[in-house]
Structures are given as C-alpha cells and as structure tokens.
Coordinates of C-alpha atoms in Angstrom, one line a residue:
M135 CA -34.4 -13.6 15.7
S136 CA -33.8 -16.6 17.8
T137 CA -33.5 -16.3 21.6
T138 CA -32.5 -19.9 22.1
T139 CA -30.1 -20.6 25.0
P140 CA -26.6 -21.7 24.2
S141 CA -25.0 -24.7 25.8
R142 CA -22.4 -24.3 28.6
T143 CA -19.7 -24.2 25.9
G144 CA -21.2 -21.0 24.6
A145 CA -22.6 -22.5 21.4
P146 CA -26.3 -22.4 20.6
D147 CA -28.0 -25.8 21.0
A148 CA -31.0 -25.0 18.7
D149 CA -30.9 -25.0 15.0
V150 CA -31.3 -21.2 14.7
R151 CA -28.0 -19.4 15.4
R152 CA -27.9 -16.2 17.4
T153 CA -26.4 -13.1 15.7
Y154 CA -23.8 -10.7 17.0
L155 CA -22.6 -7.1 16.3
V156 CA -19.3 -5.7 17.5
K157 CA -19.1 -1.9 17.7
T158 CA -15.6 -0.4 18.0
L159 CA -14.7 2.9 19.7
G160 CA -11.0 3.8 19.6
C161 CA -7.7 3.1 18.0
Q162 CA -6.2 0.4 15.8
M163 CA -5.5 -1.8 18.8
N164 CA -9.2 -1.7 19.6
V165 CA -10.1 -2.5 16.0
H166 CA -7.9 -5.6 16.1
D167 CA -9.2 -6.6 19.5
S168 CA -12.7 -6.4 18.0
E169 CA -11.6 -8.9 15.3
H170 CA -10.6 -11.3 18.1
M171 CA -14.0 -10.8 19.8
A172 CA -15.8 -11.5 16.5
G173 CA -13.6 -14.6 16.0
M174 CA -14.4 -16.0 19.5
L175 CA -18.1 -15.4 19.0
E176 CA -18.1 -17.2 15.6
Q177 CA -16.1 -20.1 17.1
A178 CA -18.7 -20.3 19.8
G179 CA -21.4 -20.7 17.1
Y180 CA -22.7 -17.2 16.7
V181 CA -23.0 -15.5 13.3
A182 CA -22.4 -11.9 12.2
A183 CA -25.5 -9.8 11.8
S184 CA -26.3 -8.9 8.3
P185 CA -25.2 -5.4 7.1
Q186 CA -28.9 -4.3 7.3
D187 CA -29.3 -5.6 10.8
A188 CA -25.9 -4.2 11.9
A189 CA -26.9 -0.8 10.7
A190 CA -30.2 -1.1 12.6
E191 CA -28.4 -2.5 15.7
A192 CA -30.7 -5.5 15.4
A193 CA -28.6 -8.4 16.8
D194 CA -29.0 -10.9 19.6
I195 CA -25.6 -9.9 21.1
I196 CA -24.1 -6.4 20.8
V197 CA -20.6 -5.9 22.1
I198 CA -19.2 -2.4 22.5
N199 CA -15.4 -2.2 22.5
T200 CA -14.6 1.0 24.3
C201 CA -11.8 3.6 24.4
A202 CA -10.8 5.6 27.5
V203 CA -8.3 8.1 26.0
R204 CA -10.5 11.1 25.6
E205 CA -12.9 12.9 27.9
N206 CA -15.9 12.1 25.7
A207 CA -15.2 8.4 25.7
S208 CA -17.6 7.9 28.5
D209 CA -20.3 10.0 26.8
K210 CA -19.9 7.9 23.6
L211 CA -20.4 4.6 25.6
Y212 CA -23.4 5.7 27.6
G213 CA -24.9 7.4 24.5
N214 CA -24.7 4.0 22.8
L215 CA -26.0 2.1 25.9
G216 CA -28.9 4.5 26.3
R217 CA -30.0 4.0 22.7
L218 CA -29.7 0.2 23.1
A219 CA -31.8 0.1 26.3
G220 CA -35.0 0.5 24.3
A221 CA -33.9 -2.1 21.7
K222 CA -33.3 -4.6 24.5
R223 CA -36.7 -4.1 26.0
S224 CA -38.3 -4.9 22.7
R225 CA -36.0 -7.8 21.9
P226 CA -36.3 -10.6 24.5
G227 CA -33.1 -12.5 25.0
M228 CA -30.9 -9.7 23.6
Q229 CA -27.5 -9.3 25.5
I230 CA -25.2 -6.3 25.7
A231 CA -21.5 -6.6 26.5
V232 CA -19.0 -3.9 27.2
G233 CA -15.2 -4.4 26.8
G234 CA -12.1 -2.5 26.2
C235 CA -10.2 0.3 28.0
L236 CA -13.2 2.1 29.6
A237 CA -14.5 -1.3 30.9
Q238 CA -11.1 -2.0 32.4
K239 CA -11.2 1.5 34.0
D240 CA -14.8 1.7 35.2
R241 CA -15.5 -1.9 36.0
A242 CA -18.8 -2.6 37.9
G243 CA -19.6 1.1 37.6
I244 CA -20.8 0.5 34.1
V245 CA -23.6 -1.9 35.3
E246 CA -24.4 0.5 38.2
R247 CA -25.0 3.3 35.7
A248 CA -26.6 1.0 33.0
P249 CA -28.1 -2.0 34.7
W250 CA -29.4 -3.4 31.4
V251 CA -25.8 -4.3 30.5
D252 CA -25.2 -8.1 30.8
V253 CA -21.4 -8.5 30.6
V254 CA -18.4 -6.3 31.4
F255 CA -14.9 -7.6 30.6
G256 CA -11.5 -5.9 30.4
T257 CA -8.5 -5.6 28.1
H258 CA -6.7 -8.5 29.8
N259 CA -9.3 -11.2 29.4
L260 CA -10.8 -10.9 25.9
D261 CA -11.0 -14.7 25.9
A262 CA -13.7 -14.7 28.6
L263 CA -16.4 -13.1 26.4
P264 CA -18.3 -16.2 25.2
V265 CA -18.3 -17.8 28.7
L266 CA -19.4 -14.6 30.4
L267 CA -22.3 -14.2 28.0
E268 CA -23.4 -17.8 28.7
R269 CA -23.0 -17.3 32.5
A270 CA -25.1 -14.1 32.4
R271 CA -27.8 -15.8 30.4
H272 CA -27.9 -18.8 32.7
N273 CA -27.7 -16.8 36.0
Q274 CA -29.9 -14.0 34.7
R275 CA -27.7 -11.3 36.1
A276 CA -24.8 -9.1 35.0
E277 CA -21.4 -10.7 34.9
V278 CA -18.4 -8.4 35.5
E279 CA -14.9 -9.9 35.2
I280 CA -11.8 -7.7 35.0
A281 CA -8.4 -9.3 35.1
E282 CA -5.5 -7.3 36.5
S283 CA -2.9 -8.8 34.1
L284 CA -2.9 -10.3 30.7
Q285 CA -4.4 -13.8 30.7
V286 CA -4.1 -14.8 27.1
F287 CA -2.0 -13.1 24.4
P288 CA -4.8 -11.7 22.1
S289 CA -3.0 -12.9 18.9
T290 CA -3.5 -16.5 20.0
L291 CA -7.3 -16.0 19.9
P292 CA -9.6 -16.8 17.0
T293 CA -9.8 -13.9 14.6
R294 CA -12.4 -12.7 12.2
R295 CA -10.6 -10.3 9.9
E296 CA -12.5 -7.2 8.6
S297 CA -10.5 -7.3 5.4
V298 CA -9.1 -10.1 3.3
Y299 CA -6.6 -7.9 1.4
A300 CA -5.0 -5.9 4.4
G301 CA -4.6 -7.0 8.0
W302 CA -3.3 -6.0 11.4
V303 CA -0.7 -8.0 13.3
S304 CA 0.0 -7.2 16.9
I305 CA 3.7 -7.5 17.8
S306 CA 3.3 -6.3 21.4
V307 CA 0.7 -5.2 23.9
G308 CA 1.0 -2.7 26.8
C309 CA 3.4 0.2 27.3
N310 CA 6.4 1.0 29.5
N311 CA 6.2 4.7 29.2
T312 CA 4.8 7.1 31.7
C313 CA 3.3 10.0 29.7
T314 CA 1.4 12.1 32.1
F315 CA -1.6 12.6 29.8
C316 CA -2.1 8.9 29.0
I317 CA -4.1 6.3 30.9
V318 CA -3.3 3.5 28.5
P319 CA -0.4 1.9 30.5
H320 CA -2.6 1.7 33.5
L321 CA -5.3 -0.1 31.5
R322 CA -3.2 -2.3 29.2
G323 CA -0.3 -3.0 31.5
K324 CA 3.5 -3.2 30.9
E325 CA 4.8 -4.1 27.4
R326 CA 4.6 -7.7 26.5
D327 CA 6.4 -8.7 23.3
R328 CA 5.6 -11.7 21.1
R329 CA 8.3 -13.9 19.8
P330 CA 9.5 -13.1 16.3
G331 CA 8.6 -16.6 14.9
E332 CA 5.0 -16.2 16.1
I333 CA 4.7 -12.8 14.4
L334 CA 6.2 -14.0 11.1
A335 CA 4.0 -17.1 11.1
E336 CA 0.9 -14.9 11.5
V337 CA 2.0 -12.6 8.6
E338 CA 2.7 -15.7 6.5
A339 CA -0.8 -17.0 7.3
L340 CA -2.4 -13.7 6.3
V341 CA -0.5 -13.7 3.0
A342 CA -1.5 -17.3 2.3
Q343 CA -5.1 -16.2 2.7
G344 CA -4.8 -13.4 0.1
A345 CA -3.6 -10.4 2.1
V346 CA -1.0 -8.2 0.2
E347 CA -0.7 -5.5 3.0
V348 CA 0.0 -5.9 6.7
T349 CA 0.4 -3.3 9.4
L350 CA 2.4 -4.2 12.5
L351 CA 0.8 -2.9 15.7
G352 CA 2.2 -1.9 19.1
Q353 CA 1.5 0.7 21.7
N354 CA 5.1 1.8 21.0
V355 CA 5.9 -0.4 18.1
N356 CA 9.6 0.4 17.8
S357 CA 10.4 -0.5 21.4
Y358 CA 9.6 -4.1 20.4
G359 CA 12.3 -6.4 21.8
V360 CA 12.6 -4.7 25.2
E361 CA 11.1 -7.7 27.0
F362 CA 13.7 -10.1 25.6
G363 CA 16.6 -7.7 25.6
D364 CA 17.2 -7.1 21.9
R365 CA 17.3 -3.4 21.0
G366 CA 17.6 -4.1 17.3
A367 CA 14.7 -6.5 17.3
F368 CA 12.2 -4.1 15.5
A369 CA 14.5 -3.4 12.6
K370 CA 15.2 -7.1 12.2
L371 CA 11.5 -7.8 12.3
L372 CA 10.8 -5.3 9.6
R373 CA 13.4 -6.9 7.3
A374 CA 12.2 -10.5 8.0
A375 CA 8.5 -9.6 7.6
G376 CA 9.2 -7.6 4.5
A377 CA 10.9 -10.6 2.9
I378 CA 7.8 -12.8 3.1
E379 CA 6.9 -14.0 -0.4
G380 CA 3.6 -12.5 -1.6
L381 CA 3.6 -9.6 0.8
E382 CA 3.6 -6.3 -1.2
R383 CA 3.1 -3.6 1.5
L384 CA 4.3 -3.5 5.1
R385 CA 3.4 -0.7 7.5
F386 CA 3.7 -0.1 11.2
T387 CA 2.2 2.1 13.9
S388 CA 2.9 3.9 16.1
P389 CA 6.6 4.4 17.0
H390 CA 7.9 6.6 19.8
P391 CA 10.4 9.3 18.9
A392 CA 12.6 8.5 21.9
A393 CA 13.2 4.9 20.7
F394 CA 13.4 5.6 17.0
T395 CA 16.8 4.5 15.8
D396 CA 18.7 4.7 12.6
D397 CA 18.7 1.0 12.1
V398 CA 14.9 1.2 11.7
I399 CA 15.4 3.9 9.0
A400 CA 17.9 1.6 7.3
A401 CA 15.5 -1.3 7.4
M402 CA 12.7 0.8 6.0
T403 CA 14.9 2.1 3.2
E404 CA 16.4 -1.3 2.3
T405 CA 13.2 -3.4 2.4
P406 CA 11.2 -2.6 -0.7
T407 CA 7.9 -3.8 0.9
V408 CA 8.1 -1.3 3.7
M409 CA 6.0 1.6 2.5
P410 CA 7.3 5.2 2.5
Q411 CA 5.1 6.3 5.3
L412 CA 5.7 7.2 8.9
H413 CA 3.3 8.1 11.7
M414 CA 5.5 9.9 14.3
P415 CA 3.7 11.4 17.3
L416 CA 4.9 14.9 18.2
Q417 CA 2.3 15.8 20.9
S418 CA 3.9 19.2 21.5
G419 CA 6.6 21.3 19.9
S420 CA 7.5 23.0 23.2
D421 CA 10.4 21.3 25.1
R422 CA 9.0 22.6 28.4
V423 CA 5.7 21.0 27.7
L424 CA 7.3 17.8 26.5
R425 CA 9.1 17.6 29.9
A426 CA 5.8 18.1 31.7
M427 CA 4.3 15.3 29.5
R428 CA 7.3 13.0 30.3
R429 CA 8.0 12.6 26.6
S430 CA 11.7 11.7 26.6
Y431 CA 12.7 13.6 23.5
R432 CA 12.9 17.3 22.5
S433 CA 11.7 19.1 19.4
E434 CA 15.1 19.2 17.7
K435 CA 15.6 15.5 18.1
F436 CA 12.1 15.0 16.6
L437 CA 12.9 17.2 13.6
G438 CA 16.3 15.5 13.2
I439 CA 14.5 12.1 12.9
L440 CA 12.3 13.5 10.2
D441 CA 15.3 14.9 8.3
R442 CA 17.0 11.5 8.3
V443 CA 13.9 9.7 7.2
R444 CA 13.4 12.1 4.3
A445 CA 17.0 11.9 3.3
A446 CA 16.7 8.2 3.0
M447 CA 13.1 8.2 1.6
P448 CA 12.4 11.6 -0.1
D449 CA 8.8 10.6 -1.0
A450 CA 7.9 9.5 2.5
A451 CA 4.6 10.9 3.9
I452 CA 4.9 11.7 7.6
T453 CA 1.9 12.1 9.9
T454 CA 1.6 12.9 13.6
D455 CA -0.4 13.4 16.8
I456 CA -0.6 16.8 18.5
I457 CA -2.2 17.8 21.8
V458 CA -3.4 21.4 22.3
G459 CA -3.9 22.9 25.7
F460 CA -1.8 20.7 28.0
P461 CA -1.9 22.1 31.5
G462 CA 0.4 25.1 31.9
E463 CA 0.9 25.5 28.1
T464 CA 1.6 29.2 27.5
E465 CA 1.2 31.2 24.3
E466 CA 5.0 30.9 23.8
D467 CA 4.8 27.1 24.2
F468 CA 2.0 26.9 21.6
A469 CA 4.1 29.1 19.3
E470 CA 6.8 26.5 19.5
T471 CA 4.3 23.8 18.4
L472 CA 3.3 26.0 15.4
R473 CA 7.0 26.4 14.6
V474 CA 7.7 22.7 14.6
V475 CA 4.6 21.9 12.6
E476 CA 5.7 24.4 10.0
A477 CA 9.2 22.9 9.8
A478 CA 8.0 19.2 9.9
R479 CA 5.6 19.6 6.9
F480 CA 3.3 16.8 8.0
A481 CA 1.1 15.2 5.3
S482 CA -1.6 15.1 8.0
A483 CA -2.0 15.5 11.8
F484 CA -4.4 14.0 14.3
T485 CA -4.9 17.0 16.4
F486 CA -7.0 17.1 19.6
Q487 CA -7.7 19.2 22.6
Y488 CA -6.2 18.1 25.9
S489 CA -8.9 16.4 28.0
Q490 CA -8.5 15.8 31.8
R491 CA -8.5 12.1 32.4
P492 CA -8.9 11.0 36.1
G493 CA -6.1 8.5 36.9
T494 CA -3.5 10.3 34.9
P495 CA -0.8 12.5 36.5
A496 CA -1.7 15.5 34.3
A497 CA -5.2 15.5 35.7
D498 CA -3.9 16.9 38.9
L499 CA -1.5 19.4 37.5
P500 CA -2.1 23.1 38.2
D501 CA -2.9 25.7 35.5
Q502 CA -5.6 23.7 33.6
L503 CA -6.5 25.9 30.6
S504 CA -9.9 27.3 29.9
K505 CA -12.0 25.8 27.1
E506 CA -12.0 29.1 25.3
V507 CA -8.2 29.3 25.2
V508 CA -7.7 25.7 24.1
Q509 CA -10.4 26.1 21.4
E510 CA -8.8 29.2 19.9
R511 CA -5.3 27.6 19.8
Y512 CA -6.8 24.4 18.3
E513 CA -8.4 26.3 15.5
R514 CA -5.1 28.1 14.7
L515 CA -3.3 24.8 14.6
V516 CA -5.9 23.2 12.4
D517 CA -5.7 26.2 10.0
L518 CA -1.9 25.9 9.8
Q519 CA -2.0 22.1 9.2
D520 CA -4.8 22.4 6.6
R521 CA -2.6 24.8 4.7
I522 CA 0.5 22.6 4.9
A523 CA -1.5 19.4 4.0
L524 CA -2.9 21.1 0.9
E525 CA 0.5 22.3 -0.2
E526 CA 1.9 18.8 0.4
S527 CA -1.0 17.2 -1.5
Q528 CA -0.6 19.7 -4.4
A529 CA 3.0 18.5 -4.8
Q530 CA 1.6 15.1 -5.7
V531 CA -0.2 16.3 -8.8
G532 CA 1.4 14.8 -11.9
R533 CA 2.9 11.9 -10.0
T534 CA 2.1 8.3 -11.1
V535 CA 1.0 6.2 -8.1
E536 CA -0.1 2.6 -7.5
V537 CA -3.3 2.4 -5.5
L538 CA -4.5 -0.5 -3.5
V539 CA -8.2 -0.5 -4.1
A540 CA -10.3 -0.5 -0.9
E541 CA -13.8 -1.8 -0.3
A542 CA -15.5 1.3 1.1
E543 CA -13.3 4.3 1.8
G544 CA -14.9 6.8 -0.6
R545 CA -18.3 8.1 0.6
K546 CA -19.1 9.7 -2.8
D547 CA -17.6 7.0 -5.0
G548 CA -21.1 6.0 -6.3
A549 CA -22.0 9.5 -7.3
T550 CA -18.6 10.3 -8.8
H551 CA -18.1 6.9 -10.5
R552 CA -14.7 6.6 -8.9
V553 CA -13.2 3.9 -6.7
T554 CA -11.0 4.7 -3.7
G555 CA -7.8 3.2 -2.2
R556 CA -4.4 4.0 -0.7
A557 CA -1.2 5.0 -2.5
A558 CA 2.1 3.5 -1.2
D559 CA 2.6 6.5 1.1
N560 CA -0.9 5.8 2.5
R561 CA -2.5 8.9 1.0
L562 CA -6.2 8.4 0.1
V563 CA -6.8 8.4 -3.6
H564 CA -10.1 8.6 -5.5
L565 CA -9.6 7.4 -9.0
A566 CA -11.8 7.4 -12.1
L567 CA -12.5 4.3 -14.2
P568 CA -12.2 4.4 -18.0
P569 CA -15.5 4.9 -19.8
G570 CA -17.0 1.6 -21.0
L571 CA -14.9 -0.5 -18.6
S572 CA -16.6 -3.9 -18.2
A573 CA -17.4 -5.4 -14.8
D574 CA -15.0 -8.2 -15.5
D575 CA -12.1 -5.8 -16.1
A576 CA -12.9 -3.3 -13.3
P577 CA -10.6 -3.4 -10.3
R578 CA -11.8 -5.2 -7.2
P579 CA -10.9 -4.4 -3.6
G580 CA -7.4 -5.8 -3.2
D581 CA -6.3 -5.1 -6.8
L582 CA -3.7 -2.5 -7.6
V583 CA -4.3 0.3 -10.1
T584 CA -1.6 2.6 -11.6
V585 CA -2.9 6.1 -12.3
T586 CA -1.6 9.7 -12.4
V587 CA -2.8 12.3 -9.8
T588 CA -4.7 15.1 -11.4
R589 CA -6.0 17.1 -8.5
A590 CA -5.4 17.5 -4.8
A591 CA -7.3 18.4 -1.6
P592 CA -5.8 18.7 1.9
Y593 CA -6.5 15.1 2.8
H594 CA -7.1 13.2 -0.4
L595 CA -6.0 13.0 -4.0
V596 CA -8.0 12.7 -7.2
A597 CA -6.6 10.6 -10.1
D598 CA -8.8 11.1 -13.2
S599 CA -6.1 10.2 -15.6
A600 CA -8.2 7.4 -17.0
L601 CA -10.4 10.2 -18.6
D602 CA -7.5 12.0 -20.2
A603 CA -6.9 12.2 -24.0
E604 CA -3.9 9.9 -23.4
P605 CA -5.3 7.9 -20.5
R606 CA -3.1 6.6 -17.7
F607 CA -4.8 3.6 -16.1
A608 CA -3.6 0.0 -15.6
V609 CA -5.1 -2.7 -13.3
R610 CA -2.9 -5.4 -11.7
R611 CA -5.2 -8.1 -10.5
T612 CA -3.9 -9.8 -7.4
R613 CA -4.5 -12.7 -5.1
A614 CA -6.0 -10.2 -2.7
G615 CA -8.6 -9.3 -5.3
D616 CA -9.3 -13.0 -5.8
A617 CA -9.7 -13.5 -2.0
W618 CA -12.1 -10.5 -1.9
A619 CA -14.2 -12.0 -4.7
A620 CA -14.3 -15.4 -2.9
R621 CA -15.5 -13.7 0.2
A622 CA -18.1 -11.7 -1.7
S623 CA -19.5 -15.0 -3.2
G624 CA -19.5 -16.8 0.2
Q625 CA -16.7 -19.1 -0.8
E626 CA -14.8 -19.1 2.5
P627 CA -14.8 -20.7 5.9
E628 CA -17.6 -19.9 8.4
H629 CA -15.2 -18.6 11.0
G630 CA -11.5 -18.0 11.4
G631 CA -8.8 -20.0 13.0
S632 CA -6.6 -18.9 15.8
G633 CA -3.8 -16.4 15.9
A634 CA -0.6 -17.2 14.1
G635 CA -1.7 -20.7 13.3
G636 CA -4.6 -19.7 11.1
C637 CA -5.8 -16.2 11.1
G638 CA -9.1 -16.8 9.6
T639 CA -11.1 -14.1 7.8
G640 CA -14.4 -15.8 8.5
G641 CA -17.9 -14.7 7.8
T642 CA -19.5 -13.2 4.8
G643 CA -20.1 -9.6 6.0
P644 CA -18.8 -7.0 8.4
T645 CA -19.1 -7.3 12.1
G646 CA -20.7 -3.9 12.2
P647 CA -19.9 -0.2 12.4
V648 CA -16.3 0.7 13.3
T649 CA -15.7 4.1 14.8
L650 CA -12.0 4.8 14.9
G651 CA -9.9 7.3 16.6
L652 CA -7.6 6.6 13.7
P653 CA -9.3 5.9 10.4
T654 CA -8.6 2.6 8.8
L655 CA -4.9 2.3 7.7
G656 CA -4.1 5.7 9.0
L657 CA -5.3 8.8 7.2
P658 CA -6.6 11.5 9.4
T659 CA -9.8 13.0 10.6
L660 CA -8.6 16.2 12.4
G661 CA -9.4 16.2 16.0
A662 CA -9.1 12.4 16.5
P663 CA -6.6 11.1 19.0
T664 CA -4.2 8.1 18.8
R665 CA -2.5 6.3 21.6
A666 CA 1.2 6.9 21.2

C-alpha cells in the first residue's frame, strides 16, 4: 500500500490513494458517528479498504471509535491496539486514530498507555480527524485534541452510509438526565436539538437516494424539542417524517419512559410508516433501585405505558434494557425486576451486569455486589427472558409478514439457502426462496418479501412458506433494491455529501467491521448494553 504523504488539506498528493478502516465499538450513535468519520476521510481523498483488507486490518489508516459504557470497554480498546501494534511495525506509514466516548474520557492517557497511537479525538470534534492525521504525519508525533463542547453538529459532516436501503438520522446529541450509572452525559454533553427542517431535509435526501427505512436517533429521542421549548416536538416530527413520500418504514431509538407521552403513541398509531416497534429501557423493576439510579419513573408507570402502546398497536414488539446487580440491589429488588419482566412480555431484552464506571455517582455507592451474586441473578433473568421471548416468537407462527431483505444479517443463510431481513416489528426473519428461482427474480437487499412464518426461535423467526405445497412468497422490488444493485455494480459517487444537504452513501464496500452494543436496527444479543 502507498505511504505517500497527504497535502496540508488532508488529501493525498500522489496518484496512489491511502486506504482507511473504521472499527466501531458501541451503540447506534457510535455507528452513525463512524459513518461521518468515513465520509470525512473519503472527502479528504482516502478510500475504504477492500473487504479482504478490512478483515485483515490491512489499511493505511485505522480509526477505532470507542464506547465507554461498560467496564470492558477499555479492555476492548487496548486489545485492539495491542493487536495493531505489530501491524504498524510491519507497515511503514500506517496511522492509528482513537475517537469516541473512551477517547473523550481518557484523553492523553491513551497515548501514554499505547504510544504507537497517532491521533486521539473526542465526541465533540469529529470534524478534526483528517487534519489531526495530517498534523501527526507532518510532526511525526501523536496529536491529542479533545474539545469540551460540541464544535460542529455531526449531521452537518460528510457521511458515508453503511446501507443504501436503511439509514440513521440523528435528531439530537447529548443528554440532560443524571442517571447515576451512566457516564454518557459527561462525555457527550447536554442535549442539543436539531431544527425540524434540517432533520426532514436529511430524511428526504436519504429517501431520494433509495432508502426506504429511516431510524431517528437521540440519546433520549423523545425529549426532542426541550432545547427550543416545544414539548410536543417529537410527536410532530414523527408525523412529518412519516409523511415523506417514498419512505416506507420509520423507527426511533431510544426513548425515556419519564418523557414518553400519549401524543407520541397517537403519532405512532396514526402514521402508517411508523413501525409497530418500541425500545423502552426499563433498567430495573424495583422502585427503590430506580430512585437510586435517578430514573424518574416507577415500575407501574412503565407498565402503564406498555399497556397504552399495546392497546393502540396490538402487534407492537417491545424491547428493553435491564441492569442486573446495581449497588445495593437486594434479592427483593431483583424479584421486582423479574415480576415486571414477566408482566411486560418483552420480545427481547438487552441485559447486562452492572459495571462500576469511574466518574459516575454509582461508582462511589456503598454495597457494591459481588460478581458471584450478580452472575447468578443475571442467569436467572436471562432464563426468564429467553422463555418469554420464545413464547412471544411462537405466537408469530402462521402470521404473514413483509420482510425488508438485509445485506448480511443471517450467518447461516448460505448453508440454509435462505435470505434474512426484518419484519415491520423489527423481528429478525430468515426466509426460504422458492426452488428454481432465477437470479433476476430473487429479492435483493432493500426489496420487500411477503412470507408466512413457519417456525420460531427466541430471537428469530423462520419463514419457509415458499416451500409449502401452496407456497406463500411474493417479492416487491423497490427503489432501495435498485440503489443496492447500483452500489454493488459501482455505479455511485466516490464519496458522500454533507449532512442534510446530501447524505451520500459513497464508496463501493463497507468501511470495516462494526461491533455493536445494539445489533444493527435493534434486535438483541443478550448481555449487550445500550445508552438510554
């Protein structure tokens, strides 16, 4: 690979372009931030590493976008950096950059512990990445730049979208809550809301490029509007975004129960493009623990919200986050969590064990629980949720669903001759193709397929109705499928435009491995945290 030096603008001045790889650790906010990082690098003249080089971590620039929510976040980062140290020694000119929440938190400590790192940048200055890489190369020393407040709203930055058929749109950044277990407000700052017109313009731009599904993102997405004093702003935004011509599926994550109002339920019910899915973080079923967490709702209010959602949308799939082993949690407190989980009937739950995070109020609380106690409770919770999830999935057998086909969500699709996608309620569906189906007639990523569910597992459904004596299988080819085919054939721009004005998909291949606390578009891996 080339090791030519870029110009002061950050773009290479030789004819061989340097390659990059962005590795993401964390939540959907981090995934979307990584899309901005990739967009800035491509605008500066770099190109995405090929899938083969990405898998081998063979790129001229490797950016690690970090998470700081869990105790093992640091282990993940330094494990990655330790592995890359040898690669850098054997690859002259290679650069390593670390960004995201852990970079914001640990700052220069990252370079002290891993002196082969070239650049450290924070959550508030994503736009500095290309310049810092150039400066580190020119000065031949590490560059650490951490801003204390947001410098540029990320959505105004160039963006290289991972998907052409489904996209994230940030409506706010930061958080005004003070949950005692969470370090996110300290690292991402107070809530900053985008203006509705900017958000709608970005959604329209995504749809114009072929997307049929959009997920609205915010640290507490339903508190949108607090900055400009409109308590009904989120419900209005759902209605307005849902009315954009060409958009077929609108989702949002993650809301906060304390701010969840009936006007949002009405907007969800009355806007056909808003999908029957809700991710509502519980964290604990014990009111005493919720108070200690500074979660400003109680279990009965939480269950009341779910009752009203299901009354309005009987087929809604509801998912959640739960923390086990918060300091001072008693067996009685944990029993309350089990009670609420049983009553709530979650389709899935992101469950994780409390980890002590320096810098959070909970880290200094007395009565930190032993690992053995937390592990035993965690296993009981997982067993309960697995049973409920299987029962909820089995209730889907016989239902006819429309599945948005995904590019690569089924690890066994090749062996089983199935393709994979998401139903309207965001359940993962593996579906069989009819025998003898030609390549020209097969569904592409972004197309919609109508099938009947034939079998269920706790966290996925199987729809083999195409193989029945009276097959049920219909493909609806979409603009999204056309856009995917255009990308696959290389018929798209080299790199994306900026934010709301032109959210480019850019490139011809993925920016690299994405390791999520929340799997893409929201179905669970038990034990993975979210940031609610």
